[in-house]
Amino acid sequence: AYFLFHLPDLTPLMDTLVYLNLSFNNILCTLFFPFTVPFPPQVFNIKILPVLVLWNNPIREIPNDIHTLKSLKKFTVSFNLLSHLPSGLFLLEDLWYLDIACNDTSFIPNDIKNLRRLKHLNIEGKQLFALLFGVLNLPLKYLRIDNTFIYPLVWNEKIQNQPQKLTHLAALCFSRNNLEERYTDITEDIKKILDNFTVCDCCSGPRYGKGLRLIRLYRSVFRFGGLPFYFHACSS
């Protein structure tokens, strides 16, 4: 709460600092304001840092280099201006506490499932209408989802599906039935289509194109009743 734009020299503390609280400052990290001081690079040199608190700053972006803080166990970045979360955040194997409440994010990446030790997750105050299914893989003991759009009245507009393209359905049929064993002379343009897929959230098989969007309720999970989860399916 000193409204700092940048940090003082932390070099003398690099080998001993275990708790860094930068709440209520003017620390910025953004690609849109190059004239400002970026996310403090000194932080990434504190390799043993287990606790980093950035509550209430005008931070718009967390660098992907956050994954270099291998010892980070508790990360609070609530009440900022984040519009997305970097993939590097989900490489922190020891992270057990994550507070990203009250930001501009409306999407929690499915890579959150990689945080195998995450016990505490606060995603309050977001434009979320459902949670991605990857959250089901987390060993959560505490989940806070207050002040979100997780309410049935808004689901219909969020799961409107367009018809799947015949090209994508044909590719799915081709892949499911292992037809590459029968048809060995495949043109490059067809091979490119067959190689361009993601993983279906429901069957873990290939999903071509956007697939179908589904919201399913889980009656009793993380001490909540009727918590909605979002899935992308390869087919009906």
mmCIF file of C-alpha atoms in Angstrom:
data_model
loop_
_atom_site.group_PDB
_atom_site.id
_atom_site.type_symbol
_atom_site.label_atom_id
_atom_site.label_comp_id
_atom_site.label_asym_id
_atom_site.label_seq_id
_atom_site.Cartn_x
_atom_site.Cartn_y
_atom_site.Cartn_z
ATOM 1 C CA ALA A 1 0.000 0.000 0.000
ATOM 2 C CA TYR A 2 2.727 2.458 -0.996
ATOM 3 C CA PHE A 3 1.430 2.893 -4.560
ATOM 4 C CA LEU A 4 4.779 1.819 -5.974
ATOM 5 C CA PHE A 5 5.332 1.758 -9.716
ATOM 6 C CA HIS A 6 8.417 -0.442 -9.378
ATOM 7 C CA LEU A 7 10.219 -2.376 -6.676
ATOM 8 C CA PRO A 8 13.349 -1.380 -4.821
ATOM 9 C CA ASP A 9 16.441 -3.503 -5.288
ATOM 10 C CA LEU A 10 15.702 -6.969 -3.866
ATOM 11 C CA THR A 11 19.104 -8.432 -4.688
ATOM 12 C CA PRO A 12 20.250 -8.708 -1.044
ATOM 13 C CA LEU A 13 17.151 -10.783 -0.292
ATOM 14 C CA MET A 14 17.252 -13.156 -3.243
ATOM 15 C CA ASP A 15 18.378 -16.136 -1.161
ATOM 16 C CA THR A 16 16.234 -15.507 1.908
ATOM 17 C CA LEU A 17 12.926 -13.910 0.898
ATOM 18 C CA VAL A 18 9.973 -16.261 1.429
ATOM 19 C CA TYR A 19 6.990 -13.875 1.537
ATOM 20 C CA LEU A 20 6.489 -10.959 -0.840
ATOM 21 C CA ASN A 21 3.344 -8.839 -0.501
ATOM 22 C CA LEU A 22 2.943 -6.112 -3.121
ATOM 23 C CA SER A 23 -0.736 -5.388 -2.545
ATOM 24 C CA PHE A 24 -2.238 -1.948 -3.145
ATOM 25 C CA ASN A 25 0.464 -0.624 -5.446
ATOM 26 C CA ASN A 26 0.644 0.619 -9.027
ATOM 27 C CA ILE A 27 2.667 -2.292 -10.372
ATOM 28 C CA LEU A 28 1.806 -2.859 -14.006
ATOM 29 C CA CYS A 29 2.375 -5.652 -16.435
ATOM 30 C CA THR A 30 0.942 -5.081 -19.856
ATOM 31 C CA LEU A 31 1.774 -5.116 -23.513
ATOM 32 C CA PHE A 32 -0.520 -2.168 -24.117
ATOM 33 C CA PHE A 33 1.366 0.419 -22.075
ATOM 34 C CA PRO A 34 5.047 0.077 -23.050
ATOM 35 C CA PHE A 35 5.926 3.325 -21.280
ATOM 36 C CA THR A 36 5.201 1.822 -17.891
ATOM 37 C CA VAL A 37 7.412 -0.349 -15.766
ATOM 38 C CA PRO A 38 6.650 -4.037 -16.513
ATOM 39 C CA PHE A 39 5.921 -6.793 -14.069
ATOM 40 C CA PRO A 40 8.883 -6.625 -11.656
ATOM 41 C CA PRO A 41 11.572 -8.843 -13.221
ATOM 42 C CA GLN A 42 13.408 -9.095 -9.898
ATOM 43 C CA VAL A 43 10.664 -11.403 -8.650
ATOM 44 C CA PHE A 44 11.703 -14.109 -11.106
ATOM 45 C CA ASN A 45 15.168 -14.208 -9.557
ATOM 46 C CA ILE A 46 13.800 -15.237 -6.149
ATOM 47 C CA LYS A 47 13.900 -18.948 -6.847
ATOM 48 C CA ILE A 48 12.859 -20.035 -3.340
ATOM 49 C CA LEU A 49 9.862 -17.685 -3.080
ATOM 50 C CA PRO A 50 6.815 -19.676 -1.862
ATOM 51 C CA VAL A 51 4.324 -16.799 -1.366
ATOM 52 C CA LEU A 52 3.594 -13.942 -3.793
ATOM 53 C CA VAL A 53 0.706 -11.551 -3.153
ATOM 54 C CA LEU A 54 -0.269 -9.004 -5.825
ATOM 55 C CA TRP A 55 -3.712 -8.120 -4.556
ATOM 56 C CA ASN A 56 -5.195 -4.890 -5.941
ATOM 57 C CA ASN A 57 -2.781 -3.702 -8.626
ATOM 58 C CA PRO A 58 -3.522 -2.523 -12.188
ATOM 59 C CA ILE A 59 -1.854 -5.625 -13.619
ATOM 60 C CA ARG A 60 -3.235 -6.591 -17.016
ATOM 61 C CA GLU A 61 -0.980 -9.523 -17.808
ATOM 62 C CA ILE A 62 1.095 -12.111 -15.965
ATOM 63 C CA PRO A 63 4.245 -13.089 -17.873
ATOM 64 C CA ASN A 64 4.488 -16.685 -18.930
ATOM 65 C CA ASP A 65 7.820 -16.764 -17.071
ATOM 66 C CA ILE A 66 5.844 -17.167 -13.855
ATOM 67 C CA HIS A 67 6.653 -20.868 -14.191
ATOM 68 C CA THR A 68 10.293 -20.135 -13.246
ATOM 69 C CA LEU A 69 9.156 -19.632 -9.648
ATOM 70 C CA LYS A 70 9.359 -23.346 -8.993
ATOM 71 C CA SER A 71 8.895 -22.980 -5.231
ATOM 72 C CA LEU A 72 5.706 -20.918 -5.460
ATOM 73 C CA LYS A 73 2.985 -22.428 -3.309
ATOM 74 C CA LYS A 74 0.635 -19.506 -2.732
ATOM 75 C CA PHE A 75 -0.221 -16.959 -5.423
ATOM 76 C CA THR A 76 -2.746 -14.162 -4.960
ATOM 77 C CA VAL A 77 -3.503 -11.871 -7.888
ATOM 78 C CA SER A 78 -7.096 -10.873 -7.162
ATOM 79 C CA PHE A 79 -8.576 -7.441 -7.870
ATOM 80 C CA ASN A 80 -6.411 -6.758 -10.921
ATOM 81 C CA LEU A 81 -7.187 -6.259 -14.616
ATOM 82 C CA LEU A 82 -6.218 -9.676 -15.973
ATOM 83 C CA SER A 83 -8.007 -10.701 -19.161
ATOM 84 C CA HIS A 84 -6.359 -14.128 -19.432
ATOM 85 C CA LEU A 85 -4.100 -16.495 -17.534
ATOM 86 C CA PRO A 86 -0.735 -17.599 -18.963
ATOM 87 C CA SER A 87 0.023 -21.253 -19.637
ATOM 88 C CA GLY A 88 3.137 -20.970 -17.470
ATOM 89 C CA LEU A 89 0.955 -20.514 -14.409
ATOM 90 C CA PHE A 90 -0.264 -24.086 -14.748
ATOM 91 C CA LEU A 91 3.278 -25.476 -14.680
ATOM 92 C CA LEU A 92 3.757 -24.621 -11.006
ATOM 93 C CA GLU A 93 3.753 -28.137 -9.587
ATOM 94 C CA ASP A 94 3.809 -27.107 -5.905
ATOM 95 C CA LEU A 95 1.040 -24.484 -6.098
ATOM 96 C CA TRP A 96 -1.701 -25.251 -3.569
ATOM 97 C CA TYR A 97 -3.354 -21.817 -3.189
ATOM 98 C CA LEU A 98 -4.554 -19.718 -6.134
ATOM 99 C CA ASP A 99 -6.651 -16.567 -5.765
ATOM 100 C CA ILE A 100 -7.601 -14.949 -9.097
ATOM 101 C CA ALA A 101 -10.873 -13.380 -7.958
ATOM 102 C CA CYS A 102 -12.308 -10.170 -9.406
ATOM 103 C CA ASN A 103 -10.394 -9.870 -12.666
ATOM 104 C CA ASP A 104 -11.583 -9.411 -16.240
ATOM 105 C CA THR A 105 -11.155 -13.071 -17.134
ATOM 106 C CA SER A 106 -14.229 -14.941 -18.339
ATOM 107 C CA PHE A 107 -12.402 -18.183 -19.073
ATOM 108 C CA ILE A 108 -10.344 -20.539 -16.919
ATOM 109 C CA PRO A 109 -8.038 -22.629 -19.156
ATOM 110 C CA ASN A 110 -8.445 -26.370 -18.973
ATOM 111 C CA ASP A 111 -4.721 -26.582 -18.226
ATOM 112 C CA ILE A 112 -5.647 -25.846 -14.638
ATOM 113 C CA LYS A 113 -5.998 -29.619 -14.339
ATOM 114 C CA ASN A 114 -2.170 -29.774 -14.253
ATOM 115 C CA LEU A 115 -2.090 -28.157 -10.798
ATOM 116 C CA ARG A 116 -2.242 -31.516 -9.059
ATOM 117 C CA ARG A 117 -1.633 -30.069 -5.577
ATOM 118 C CA LEU A 118 -4.130 -27.224 -5.734
ATOM 119 C CA LYS A 119 -6.294 -27.224 -2.602
ATOM 120 C CA HIS A 120 -7.640 -23.652 -2.522
ATOM 121 C CA LEU A 121 -9.137 -21.908 -5.550
ATOM 122 C CA ASN A 122 -10.875 -18.533 -5.492
ATOM 123 C CA ILE A 123 -12.530 -17.492 -8.770
ATOM 124 C CA GLU A 124 -15.141 -15.186 -7.287
ATOM 125 C CA GLY A 125 -16.414 -12.209 -9.247
ATOM 126 C CA LYS A 126 -15.900 -13.464 -12.800
ATOM 127 C CA GLN A 127 -18.069 -13.712 -15.881
ATOM 128 C CA LEU A 128 -18.118 -17.497 -15.637
ATOM 129 C CA PHE A 129 -21.241 -19.430 -16.574
ATOM 130 C CA ALA A 130 -19.650 -22.859 -16.056
ATOM 131 C CA LEU A 131 -16.334 -24.432 -15.113
ATOM 132 C CA LEU A 132 -14.232 -26.355 -17.589
ATOM 133 C CA PHE A 133 -14.164 -30.065 -16.847
ATOM 134 C CA GLY A 134 -10.454 -29.973 -15.978
ATOM 135 C CA VAL A 135 -11.377 -28.549 -12.570
ATOM 136 C CA LEU A 136 -12.869 -31.963 -11.752
ATOM 137 C CA ASN A 137 -9.331 -33.372 -11.706
ATOM 138 C CA LEU A 138 -8.226 -31.068 -8.881
ATOM 139 C CA PRO A 139 -8.008 -32.204 -5.229
ATOM 140 C CA LEU A 140 -9.766 -29.045 -4.037
ATOM 141 C CA LYS A 141 -10.697 -28.561 -0.406
ATOM 142 C CA TYR A 142 -11.903 -24.985 -0.845
ATOM 143 C CA LEU A 143 -13.641 -23.451 -3.863
ATOM 144 C CA ARG A 144 -15.126 -19.960 -3.948
ATOM 145 C CA ILE A 145 -17.418 -19.098 -6.877
ATOM 146 C CA ASP A 146 -19.598 -16.299 -5.489
ATOM 147 C CA ASN A 147 -20.751 -13.456 -7.754
ATOM 148 C CA THR A 148 -20.418 -15.335 -11.045
ATOM 149 C CA PHE A 149 -22.894 -16.180 -13.801
ATOM 150 C CA ILE A 150 -23.138 -19.824 -12.765
ATOM 151 C CA TYR A 151 -26.911 -19.838 -12.924
ATOM 152 C CA PRO A 152 -29.212 -21.860 -15.240
ATOM 153 C CA LEU A 153 -30.952 -18.860 -16.839
ATOM 154 C CA VAL A 154 -27.865 -17.934 -18.849
ATOM 155 C CA TRP A 155 -26.864 -21.423 -19.975
ATOM 156 C CA ASN A 156 -29.111 -21.642 -23.031
ATOM 157 C CA GLU A 157 -27.422 -18.777 -24.828
ATOM 158 C CA LYS A 158 -23.999 -20.184 -24.027
ATOM 159 C CA ILE A 159 -24.521 -23.690 -25.401
ATOM 160 C CA GLN A 160 -26.143 -22.854 -28.718
ATOM 161 C CA ASN A 161 -24.447 -25.151 -31.244
ATOM 162 C CA GLN A 162 -23.957 -24.755 -34.958
ATOM 163 C CA PRO A 163 -24.187 -27.926 -37.088
ATOM 164 C CA GLN A 164 -20.880 -29.725 -37.330
ATOM 165 C CA LYS A 165 -19.206 -29.582 -40.719
ATOM 166 C CA LEU A 166 -19.457 -32.740 -42.797
ATOM 167 C CA THR A 167 -15.695 -32.595 -43.284
ATOM 168 C CA HIS A 168 -15.188 -32.842 -39.532
ATOM 169 C CA LEU A 169 -17.721 -35.658 -39.133
ATOM 170 C CA ALA A 170 -16.104 -37.580 -41.991
ATOM 171 C CA ALA A 171 -12.671 -37.131 -40.422
ATOM 172 C CA LEU A 172 -14.033 -38.390 -37.091
ATOM 173 C CA CYS A 173 -15.530 -41.469 -38.777
ATOM 174 C CA PHE A 174 -12.277 -42.089 -40.627
ATOM 175 C CA SER A 175 -10.246 -41.878 -37.426
ATOM 176 C CA ARG A 176 -12.599 -43.890 -35.198
ATOM 177 C CA ASN A 177 -12.718 -46.787 -37.658
ATOM 178 C CA ASN A 178 -8.961 -46.805 -38.308
ATOM 179 C CA LEU A 179 -9.563 -46.404 -42.032
ATOM 180 C CA GLU A 180 -5.981 -45.280 -42.578
ATOM 181 C CA GLU A 181 -5.127 -48.983 -42.483
ATOM 182 C CA ARG A 182 -7.393 -49.566 -45.472
ATOM 183 C CA TYR A 183 -6.694 -46.391 -47.424
ATOM 184 C CA THR A 184 -2.948 -45.928 -47.616
ATOM 185 C CA ASP A 185 -2.884 -43.517 -50.559
ATOM 186 C CA ILE A 186 -4.174 -40.333 -48.853
ATOM 187 C CA THR A 187 -3.688 -36.925 -50.428
ATOM 188 C CA GLU A 188 -1.853 -34.210 -48.528
ATOM 189 C CA ASP A 189 -4.922 -32.005 -48.119
ATOM 190 C CA ILE A 190 -6.895 -34.862 -46.534
ATOM 191 C CA LYS A 191 -3.949 -35.831 -44.342
ATOM 192 C CA LYS A 192 -3.774 -32.242 -43.145
ATOM 193 C CA ILE A 193 -7.431 -32.406 -42.112
ATOM 194 C CA LEU A 194 -6.954 -35.706 -40.284
ATOM 195 C CA ASP A 195 -3.931 -34.387 -38.384
ATOM 196 C CA ASN A 196 -5.717 -31.224 -37.257
ATOM 197 C CA PHE A 197 -7.671 -32.272 -34.158
ATOM 198 C CA THR A 198 -7.929 -31.660 -30.440
ATOM 199 C CA VAL A 199 -8.943 -34.047 -27.654
ATOM 200 C CA CYS A 200 -12.621 -34.637 -26.905
ATOM 201 C CA ASP A 201 -13.513 -33.778 -23.304
ATOM 202 C CA CYS A 202 -15.940 -36.712 -23.099
ATOM 203 C CA CYS A 203 -14.273 -39.729 -24.746
ATOM 204 C CA SER A 204 -10.645 -38.511 -24.930
ATOM 205 C CA GLY A 205 -10.677 -39.330 -28.646
ATOM 206 C CA PRO A 206 -10.051 -36.884 -31.504
ATOM 207 C CA ARG A 207 -12.291 -33.845 -31.907
ATOM 208 C CA TYR A 208 -12.386 -32.152 -35.282
ATOM 209 C CA GLY A 209 -13.493 -28.552 -35.482
ATOM 210 C CA LYS A 210 -15.289 -26.933 -32.566
ATOM 211 C CA GLY A 211 -17.427 -29.985 -31.857
ATOM 212 C CA LEU A 212 -20.499 -29.660 -29.663
ATOM 213 C CA ARG A 213 -20.660 -27.647 -26.456
ATOM 214 C CA LEU A 214 -22.318 -29.226 -23.448
ATOM 215 C CA ILE A 215 -23.020 -28.160 -19.891
ATOM 216 C CA ARG A 216 -23.541 -30.924 -17.372
ATOM 217 C CA LEU A 217 -24.409 -30.660 -13.692
ATOM 218 C CA TYR A 218 -22.508 -32.436 -10.962
ATOM 219 C CA ARG A 219 -24.787 -32.875 -7.998
ATOM 220 C CA SER A 220 -22.184 -33.146 -5.281
ATOM 221 C CA VAL A 221 -18.664 -31.951 -5.939
ATOM 222 C CA PHE A 222 -16.416 -29.648 -3.902
ATOM 223 C CA ARG A 223 -19.280 -29.382 -1.373
ATOM 224 C CA PHE A 224 -21.574 -27.762 -3.937
ATOM 225 C CA GLY A 225 -24.808 -29.067 -5.325
ATOM 226 C CA GLY A 226 -25.571 -28.701 -9.009
ATOM 227 C CA LEU A 227 -22.253 -27.171 -10.060
ATOM 228 C CA PRO A 228 -22.144 -26.812 -13.880
ATOM 229 C CA PHE A 229 -19.165 -27.980 -15.950
ATOM 230 C CA TYR A 230 -18.462 -27.201 -19.566
ATOM 231 C CA PHE A 231 -17.474 -29.871 -22.100
ATOM 232 C CA HIS A 232 -16.477 -29.834 -25.775
ATOM 233 C CA ALA A 233 -17.612 -33.122 -27.350
ATOM 234 C CA CYS A 234 -16.499 -34.675 -30.636
ATOM 235 C CA SER A 235 -20.084 -35.630 -31.575
ATOM 236 C CA SER A 236 -23.565 -36.048 -30.173
#
